[in-house]
């Protein structure tokens, strides 16, 4: 499938774990470099962030993105991770992203690969949101069928910061994303959305933990999955409200569609609360396509396959709609292609 | 156009709901089907549209000389059959304009006719909205999602006007409508009246028939048509209720 021109011409590319800058058309004011250079330019920041997550693997390849205080950028920063000749031990990336005070940025990270050789994309991404910063963070994992994608994403939010993340997973043979979000300053807000769209024997696993450690923070997890054929989609979501997390508001919702009797959905929202005075909710649903809705569409002359496709699009609609139009234009065709495979259509 | 012969229909876990329906609808005619609750009116509408929750134990239905019961719901729509649902289904996340265009273009494609492009379709549908006194904002909402009862029914009639069927079945389209909405719906139906187009209007009340004047009125009770007559039968029913007919038959 052809890549959207925004990604092929404007994105920063990371190929087999190595950063390529030349073609990138970056929004002004951002500092982006590889992690090794960042050790020289911002040693204190880098060391401090790295100390928070220790990993025995060689995690010195990666990106350092520094967003200065007060920087507000309308256009998104696009990062394209691609595997075409991956090392046998897998591609290992460690990213550090720092959002300065009152900054407002959108980042899209897109993952893809090519070829039949099995490979793995392993990444650790650490994000630090300073006071009053806003980060809109979109992921799309669309790796080759042979790939394993393993991601560890750690987010620390200071007071009044706002983190919106929307993660789509359409590719890879198996993927595991572990999100740990800590709300450390008061009135920090986090909206974490995920969408697995899997078929064949794909496995997708989202594991999300949100720690409410400060007063009056807000979090909302909205995870969805569509599983067809023999695929398996799992979501484990947890909210931990510490004794310091007074006046917490936390929501979790997991909605899932099973398209085949061999597919599997596992969903497990959890709450762990160590204080009073909180507002928390969780819910989960697993179902098939609604036969009344299908009949309604068919009775209007719409063929079964197309009717299913319309309902699948409707299911992903609110997640897709939550990202900006330019990013939608990148992601939508890929998701549409995947959905048409699942509704019995023939496009590839 | 439509010929129902000796139609027997049951639903899982229940005895037969329709027990031998005979009905013939010719081009240009409007047939009203009235009857008490539970008489099988909605079952008849649903079976004609192709809902598969029912078992058909006997009988035939011919629509334009083809065997209607062997066709899928979408094939029936392509052949020109339309059901305005008693309870229109909500489709959150499906844009109404997109839905209408997909439906019309699916039908046109299947018939080998040219599809509408976005601009032409917009103009086409706006004209229909005007006739129904509906706001253009309807087009950008999700299909029936969060619509009031009256808005849903108007949206059914809008779909009918867009798809221009040969035979339209209106299943209690009048229920839940205030007088203004009722008049707008009737106006839509009447604007489609044509010597080659037929309607089956299923209703509880005579009121709708003041605005959509039927050629024939049938009374359905206990799964059978127990009386047929002209439009004056509806007035008689309004006055006397169904009791005298049902009792007479039993």
XYZ file of C-alpha atoms in Angstrom:
598
model
C 0.000 0.000 0.000
C 1.336 3.415 -0.968
C 2.274 5.752 1.802
C 0.546 9.050 2.105
C 2.629 11.840 0.591
C 2.727 13.709 3.904
C 4.630 10.797 5.404
C 6.894 10.166 2.444
C 7.920 13.797 1.977
C 7.587 15.590 5.280
C 8.258 13.027 7.960
C 11.367 12.565 9.928
C 12.432 9.029 9.136
C 13.959 6.423 11.350
C 15.001 3.465 9.225
C 16.034 0.270 10.972
C 16.471 2.344 14.088
C 18.689 4.987 12.512
C 17.602 8.598 12.240
C 17.587 10.260 8.810
C 17.098 13.977 8.867
C 17.741 15.291 5.338
C 14.296 15.104 3.795
C 12.463 16.061 6.923
C 10.507 19.251 6.878
C 10.286 19.979 10.567
C 8.124 22.574 12.247
C 10.301 25.478 13.380
C 11.556 25.822 16.908
C 11.767 22.146 17.721
C 14.989 20.474 18.560
C 15.266 16.961 17.174
C 18.442 14.903 17.233
C 19.614 11.383 17.825
C 20.073 10.289 21.380
C 23.875 10.168 21.145
C 24.075 13.831 20.146
C 21.645 14.728 22.897
C 24.051 13.312 25.475
C 26.375 16.125 24.393
C 23.879 18.963 23.914
C 21.485 18.289 26.817
C 23.403 15.948 29.123
C 21.514 16.815 32.310
C 18.064 16.432 30.847
C 18.940 13.211 29.053
C 20.592 11.576 32.032
C 17.791 12.578 34.328
C 15.120 11.199 32.046
C 17.034 8.020 31.310
C 17.576 7.302 34.971
C 13.825 6.938 35.375
C 13.654 3.850 33.252
C 16.497 1.436 33.417
C 16.770 -1.202 30.814
C 19.569 -3.684 30.437
C 19.164 -3.800 26.684
C 21.229 -1.560 24.514
C 18.871 1.337 24.283
C 21.131 4.078 23.092
C 19.684 4.437 19.627
C 16.790 6.752 19.415
C 15.509 10.263 19.225
C 15.621 13.207 21.509
C 12.875 15.735 20.955
C 13.042 18.922 22.942
C 10.123 21.293 22.787
C 11.114 24.634 24.337
C 8.885 26.542 26.737
C 6.015 28.442 25.118
C 6.465 26.850 21.699
C 3.101 26.445 20.000
C 3.062 24.615 16.676
C 0.021 24.126 14.485
C 1.424 21.554 12.119
C 2.223 18.114 13.431
C 5.665 16.618 13.775
C 5.605 13.421 11.723
C 7.963 10.574 12.507
C 8.074 7.523 10.290
C 9.757 4.406 11.636
C 10.482 1.894 8.920
C 12.087 -1.524 8.814
C 13.530 -2.794 5.529
C 16.751 -4.511 6.486
C 16.475 -4.951 10.192
C 19.285 -6.368 12.337
C 18.730 -9.907 13.582
C 18.457 -8.868 17.189
C 15.679 -6.496 16.228
C 15.399 -2.751 16.014
C 15.856 -1.116 19.367
C 14.902 2.489 19.905
C 14.823 4.693 22.914
C 13.070 8.018 22.555
C 12.959 10.931 24.931
C 10.429 13.666 24.400
C 10.338 16.732 26.586
C 7.474 19.252 26.337
C 8.409 22.615 27.842
C 6.100 24.758 29.907
C 2.999 26.002 28.072
C 4.101 24.369 24.805
C 1.489 22.893 22.451
C 2.539 20.257 19.961
C 1.116 17.375 17.919
C 3.265 14.352 17.107
C 2.395 11.456 14.818
C 4.517 8.328 15.010
C 3.937 5.871 12.199
C 5.467 2.377 12.099
C 5.847 0.274 8.986
C 8.051 -2.368 7.417
C 8.632 -4.283 4.233
C 9.685 -7.767 3.172
C 8.841 -11.234 4.453
C 11.635 -11.599 6.970
C 10.455 -11.653 10.554
C 11.671 -8.655 12.540
C 10.968 -6.853 15.742
C 10.555 -3.194 16.583
C 11.325 -2.603 20.256
C 10.987 0.819 21.626
C 10.912 2.700 24.846
C 9.463 6.177 24.651
C 9.621 8.478 27.618
C 7.627 11.649 27.643
C 7.796 14.469 30.084
C 5.108 17.126 30.030
C 6.023 20.213 31.961
C 3.492 22.548 33.536
C 0.651 23.756 31.311
C 2.013 21.923 28.274
C -0.279 20.157 25.814
C 0.777 17.191 23.736
C -1.414 15.498 21.196
C 0.284 12.200 20.476
C -0.897 9.851 17.742
C 0.558 6.417 17.064
C -0.148 4.176 14.185
C 1.438 0.745 14.246
C 1.083 -0.701 10.766
C 4.009 -3.125 10.631
C 4.367 -6.047 8.229
C 2.563 -9.303 8.988
C 5.861 -10.884 10.033
C 6.722 -8.286 12.671
C 6.679 -8.186 16.414
C 6.151 -4.739 17.878
C 6.983 -4.165 21.513
C 6.546 -0.734 23.006
C 6.973 0.671 26.449
C 5.612 4.194 26.777
C 6.168 6.165 29.951
C 4.550 9.520 30.494
C 5.062 11.922 33.371
C 2.761 14.885 33.622
C 3.284 18.020 35.677
C 0.581 20.319 36.954
C -2.052 21.552 34.472
C -0.521 19.596 31.590
C -2.710 17.835 29.085
C -1.800 14.643 27.249
C -4.013 13.236 24.508
C -2.871 10.010 22.983
C -4.586 8.029 20.259
C -3.018 4.756 19.239
C -4.084 2.680 16.237
C -2.835 -0.841 15.648
C -3.508 -2.488 12.324
C -0.263 -4.320 11.613
C 2.278 -6.793 13.048
C 1.897 -10.444 13.852
C 1.982 -9.556 17.492
C 2.143 -6.288 19.284
C 2.445 -5.398 22.917
C 2.144 -1.797 24.063
C 2.576 -0.992 27.703
C 1.586 2.497 28.737
C 2.354 3.938 32.134
C 1.094 7.439 32.707
C 1.786 9.278 35.940
C -0.215 12.358 36.814
C 2.207 14.051 39.176
C 0.988 17.634 39.318
C -2.438 18.920 40.169
C -5.062 19.285 37.445
C -3.061 17.181 34.973
C -5.327 15.733 32.310
C -4.891 12.616 30.252
C -7.056 11.156 27.525
C -5.745 7.834 26.305
C -7.399 6.139 23.348
C -6.508 2.919 21.594
C -7.849 0.937 18.682
C -6.796 -2.560 17.635
C -7.980 -3.762 14.253
C -6.746 -7.308 13.820
C -7.437 -10.320 11.626
C -5.681 -13.541 10.475
C -3.646 -14.726 13.471
C -2.667 -11.249 14.681
C -2.361 -10.508 18.364
C -2.652 -7.053 19.824
C -2.209 -6.204 23.442
C -2.622 -2.868 25.162
C -1.697 -2.630 28.788
C -2.365 0.770 30.331
C -1.799 2.003 33.858
C -2.605 5.523 34.944
C -1.331 6.695 38.325
C -3.239 9.526 39.936
C -0.774 10.978 42.384
C -1.878 14.593 42.628
C -5.048 16.443 43.433
C -7.845 17.101 40.916
C -6.392 15.187 38.006
C -8.485 13.747 35.199
C -7.973 10.633 33.117
C -10.049 8.852 30.532
C -9.171 5.587 28.805
C -11.167 4.647 25.731
C -10.068 1.436 24.101
C -11.697 -0.371 21.231
C -10.917 -3.492 19.257
C -12.175 -5.306 16.200
C -11.019 -8.919 15.902
C -11.673 -11.180 12.930
C -10.601 -14.709 11.888
C -8.257 -16.120 14.538
C -7.009 -12.822 15.884
C -6.793 -11.874 19.516
C -7.060 -8.396 21.016
C -6.448 -7.717 24.642
C -6.799 -4.616 26.785
C -5.849 -4.373 30.411
C -6.479 -0.951 31.825
C -5.800 0.114 35.314
C -6.302 3.286 37.279
C -4.412 3.652 40.534
C -5.523 6.527 42.718
C -2.943 7.160 45.438
C -3.839 8.683 48.779
C -2.600 12.013 47.376
C -5.014 11.820 44.453
C -7.919 13.648 46.012
C -10.753 14.786 43.739
C -9.649 12.434 41.026
C -11.868 11.844 38.033
C -11.032 8.669 36.109
C -12.982 6.845 33.419
C -12.315 3.653 31.524
C -14.308 2.285 28.651
C -13.574 -0.726 26.497
C -15.807 -1.524 23.505
C -15.134 -4.478 21.283
C -16.405 -6.148 18.155
C -15.930 -9.841 17.436
C -16.331 -10.693 13.772
C -15.578 -14.397 13.938
C -16.240 -17.222 16.352
C -12.511 -18.043 16.339
C -11.406 -14.545 17.248
C -10.805 -13.592 20.832
C -11.267 -10.431 22.852
C -9.956 -10.069 26.369
C -10.772 -6.917 28.253
C -10.003 -6.115 31.813
C -10.589 -2.648 33.241
C -9.405 -2.281 36.848
C -9.529 0.346 39.557
C -7.320 0.593 42.610
C -8.273 3.443 44.916
C -6.514 4.500 48.095
C -8.465 7.610 48.906
C -12.021 8.891 49.228
C -13.533 11.718 47.260
C -12.965 10.311 43.797
C -15.161 9.910 40.732
C -14.291 6.740 38.877
C -16.128 4.651 36.316
C -15.367 1.677 34.163
C -17.212 -0.345 31.592
C -16.638 -2.970 28.972
C -18.635 -4.492 26.151
C -17.998 -7.215 23.600
C -20.430 -7.838 20.793
C -20.996 -8.653 17.160
C -22.145 -6.331 14.412
C -25.723 -5.326 15.164
C -28.105 -7.353 12.974
C -30.789 -4.638 13.114
C -28.324 -2.068 11.797
C -27.177 -4.439 9.056
C -30.750 -5.130 8.010
C -31.540 -1.427 7.939
C -28.626 -0.736 5.577
C -29.435 -3.747 3.380
C -33.077 -2.754 3.147
C -31.836 0.462 1.535
C -30.102 -1.468 -1.228
C -26.615 -1.555 0.264
C -24.910 -4.948 -0.292
C -23.963 -6.955 2.799
C -20.179 -6.441 2.504
C -20.551 -2.709 2.092
C -23.078 -2.559 4.930
C -20.598 -4.308 7.241
C -17.866 -1.946 6.133
C -20.055 1.079 6.891
C -20.704 -0.255 10.406
C -17.008 -0.982 10.994
C -16.136 2.558 9.934
C -18.796 3.838 12.302
C -17.164 1.852 15.100
C -13.731 3.457 14.562
C -15.228 6.826 13.714
C -14.926 8.611 17.057
C -11.270 7.642 17.507
C -10.384 8.727 13.986
C -12.415 11.871 14.320
C -10.470 12.895 17.393
C -7.275 13.461 15.389
C -6.656 16.483 13.190
C -7.668 16.373 9.495
C -4.085 16.285 8.178
C -3.284 13.258 10.321
C -6.601 11.666 9.456
C -5.617 11.936 5.803
C -2.553 9.775 6.541
C -4.262 7.150 8.685
C -7.743 6.854 7.217
C -6.815 5.131 3.913
C -4.800 2.489 5.769
C -7.587 1.804 8.218
C -10.163 1.763 5.430
C -8.083 -0.806 3.580
C -7.857 -2.995 6.648
C -11.590 -2.727 7.337
C -12.486 -3.656 3.781
C -10.462 -6.881 4.193
C -12.511 -7.643 7.279
C -15.932 -6.993 5.799
C -15.358 -9.446 2.959
C -14.163 -6.868 0.416
C -11.276 -7.493 -1.916
C -9.005 -4.460 -1.725
C -5.485 -5.030 -0.545
C -47.155 -5.355 -8.950
C -47.403 -7.206 -5.624
C -49.314 -10.421 -5.183
C -49.414 -12.166 -1.822
C -51.062 -15.578 -1.791
C -51.907 -17.657 1.258
C -48.922 -16.337 3.239
C -48.288 -18.135 6.527
C -45.513 -16.765 8.740
C -44.276 -17.740 12.172
C -41.536 -16.603 14.457
C -39.359 -18.752 16.686
C -41.115 -19.787 19.858
C -44.495 -18.454 18.781
C -47.385 -19.869 16.839
C -48.172 -18.531 13.386
C -48.526 -14.782 13.286
C -49.791 -14.553 9.729
C -52.317 -17.230 8.871
C -53.006 -17.017 5.186
C -52.703 -13.481 3.866
C -53.969 -12.705 0.382
C -53.371 -9.261 -1.044
C -52.897 -7.852 -4.511
C -51.551 -4.371 -5.095
C -51.634 -2.928 -8.598
C -49.539 -0.039 -9.930
C -50.694 3.348 -8.700
C -52.811 2.023 -5.847
C -52.669 2.955 -2.193
C -53.663 0.216 0.217
C -54.148 0.896 3.879
C -53.759 -1.935 6.339
C -55.370 -1.328 9.700
C -55.863 -3.545 12.666
C -55.510 -3.881 16.404
C -52.190 -4.339 18.212
C -50.630 -7.733 17.689
C -52.624 -8.503 14.572
C -49.521 -9.078 12.437
C -49.272 -5.736 10.608
C -45.597 -5.191 11.357
C -44.778 -8.845 10.698
C -46.236 -8.481 7.231
C -44.150 -5.338 6.564
C -40.983 -6.977 7.875
C -41.432 -10.172 5.892
C -41.955 -8.187 2.710
C -38.739 -6.209 3.326
C -36.773 -9.404 3.980
C -36.084 -9.482 7.700
C -34.895 -13.018 8.389
C -36.232 -13.534 11.925
C -39.327 -15.219 10.503
C -40.151 -18.644 9.132
C -42.422 -18.752 6.152
C -44.371 -22.000 6.292
C -46.588 -21.520 3.261
C -47.546 -19.083 0.542
C -45.955 -17.032 -2.199
C -45.208 -13.372 -2.781
C -44.685 -12.134 -6.300
C -43.215 -8.691 -6.861
C -43.113 -7.633 -10.498
C -43.268 -11.299 -11.446
C -40.248 -12.351 -9.414
C -40.369 -14.495 -6.289
C -39.892 -11.839 -3.622
C -39.257 -14.261 -0.765
C -36.174 -15.719 -2.433
C -34.467 -12.316 -2.682
C -32.079 -10.719 -0.156
C -33.172 -7.428 1.439
C -30.807 -5.462 -0.815
C -32.112 -7.220 -3.950
C -35.647 -6.272 -2.937
C -34.563 -2.641 -2.590
C -32.902 -2.782 -5.998
C -36.157 -4.113 -7.462
C -37.905 -1.064 -6.030
C -39.325 -2.120 -2.680
C -38.984 0.227 0.269
C -39.966 -0.145 3.909
C -40.311 2.914 6.112
C -39.525 1.367 9.502
C -41.854 1.633 12.447
C -38.751 1.983 14.639
C -35.999 3.473 12.469
C -32.595 2.133 13.485
C -29.951 4.496 14.869
C -26.556 4.355 13.178
C -24.139 6.344 15.355
C -21.021 7.295 13.422
C -22.707 6.988 10.015
C -23.248 10.341 8.365
C -26.780 10.759 7.012
C -25.701 12.305 3.718
C -23.152 9.538 3.159
C -25.783 6.927 3.995
C -28.334 8.356 1.559
C -25.771 8.622 -1.212
C -24.442 5.094 -0.616
C -27.957 3.693 -0.718
C -28.974 5.474 -3.901
C -25.692 4.730 -5.662
C -25.769 1.047 -4.641
C -29.186 0.740 -6.213
C -28.217 2.685 -9.332
C -25.032 0.639 -9.717
C -26.959 -2.627 -9.430
C -29.406 -1.412 -12.054
C -26.595 -0.412 -14.395
C -27.412 3.302 -14.062
C -24.876 6.102 -13.676
C -23.976 6.922 -10.074
C -24.436 10.411 -8.651
C -21.327 12.395 -7.831
C -21.164 14.297 -4.550
C -22.214 17.668 -5.983
C -25.152 16.438 -8.033
C -26.362 14.337 -5.153
C -26.222 17.292 -2.778
C -28.437 19.336 -5.088
C -30.811 16.406 -5.554
C -31.181 15.736 -1.826
C -31.544 19.420 -0.935
C -34.608 19.645 -3.137
C -36.127 16.670 -1.343
C -35.393 18.248 2.038
C -37.249 21.361 1.011
C -40.339 19.363 0.145
C -40.281 17.768 3.573
C -39.519 21.059 5.327
C -36.416 19.507 6.819
C -33.338 21.483 7.779
C -30.143 20.842 5.836
C -28.395 20.180 9.125
C -30.060 16.757 9.032
C -27.598 15.658 6.384
C -24.582 16.125 8.624
C -26.000 14.252 11.598
C -25.495 10.551 12.224
C -28.381 8.489 10.822
C -31.303 8.716 13.279
C -28.854 9.063 16.174
C -30.353 11.315 18.801
C -33.266 12.160 16.481
C -36.660 12.782 18.031
C -39.470 10.383 17.107
C -40.809 12.818 14.536
C -37.361 13.472 13.028
C -36.802 9.747 12.587
C -40.065 9.341 10.719
C -39.316 12.317 8.501
C -35.919 10.802 7.810
C -37.616 7.584 6.670
C -39.745 9.568 4.264
C -36.657 11.450 3.067
C -35.009 8.116 2.259
C -38.107 7.062 0.388
C -38.062 10.250 -1.653
C -34.396 9.785 -2.478
C -34.746 6.132 -3.477
C -38.036 6.641 -5.393
C -39.280 3.071 -4.941
C -41.990 1.348 -6.995
C -43.667 0.027 -3.880
C -43.329 1.778 -0.539
C -44.544 0.215 2.676
C -45.057 2.724 5.473
C -45.106 0.873 8.771
C -46.917 3.089 11.276
C -45.101 6.109 9.964
C -47.762 8.254 11.647
C -47.150 7.029 15.193
C -45.474 9.632 17.348
C -46.007 12.442 14.868
C -47.590 15.769 15.656
C -49.983 17.295 13.139
C -47.310 19.398 11.400
C -44.990 16.431 10.968
C -47.892 14.275 9.837
C -48.767 16.796 7.155
C -45.175 17.066 6.012
C -44.876 13.292 5.775
C -48.149 13.064 3.861
C -46.985 15.805 1.523
C -43.854 13.795 0.799
C -45.852 10.667 0.087
C -48.361 12.500 -2.078
C -45.582 14.122 -4.088
C -44.428 10.625 -5.022
C -47.892 9.463 -6.115
C -47.668 8.233 -9.630
C -49.650 5.801 -11.814
C -46.723 3.402 -11.691
C -45.989 3.668 -7.955
C -47.876 1.913 -5.161
C -48.088 2.279 -1.412
C -49.034 0.072 1.480
C -49.803 2.242 4.474
C -49.901 0.382 7.774
C -51.590 2.395 10.495
C -53.593 2.214 13.691
C -55.525 5.362 13.107
C -57.702 6.817 10.457
C -56.053 10.220 10.880
C -53.174 9.587 8.457
C -55.685 8.525 5.829
C -57.200 12.014 5.825
C -53.940 13.137 4.275
C -52.958 10.041 2.295
C -56.215 8.908 0.770
C -56.230 5.157 0.142
C -57.926 3.279 -2.666
C -58.452 0.241 -0.452
C -58.588 -0.392 3.264
C -57.943 -3.840 4.736
C -58.475 -4.936 8.300
C -55.900 -7.348 9.621
C -56.794 -9.294 12.752
C -55.344 -12.483 14.168
C -53.084 -12.913 11.168
C -55.802 -12.688 8.517
C -57.386 -9.962 6.431
C -60.913 -10.120 7.746
C -62.432 -7.259 5.823
C -61.562 -5.139 2.827
C -63.268 -2.083 1.498
C -62.851 1.436 0.207
C -61.664 4.480 2.141
C -65.035 4.714 3.925
C -64.132 1.532 5.845
C -61.443 3.490 7.698
C -64.059 5.993 8.880
C -66.299 3.181 10.038
C -63.407 1.671 12.002
C -62.636 5.020 13.592
C -66.239 5.205 14.761
C -66.827 1.626 15.878
C -63.365 0.285 16.715
C -62.207 -3.169 15.694
C -64.335 -5.159 18.104
C -67.407 -5.636 15.905
C -65.288 -7.059 13.061
C -63.172 -9.339 15.174
C -66.204 -10.628 17.105
C -68.183 -11.134 13.910
C -65.420 -13.300 12.516
C -64.996 -15.401 15.632
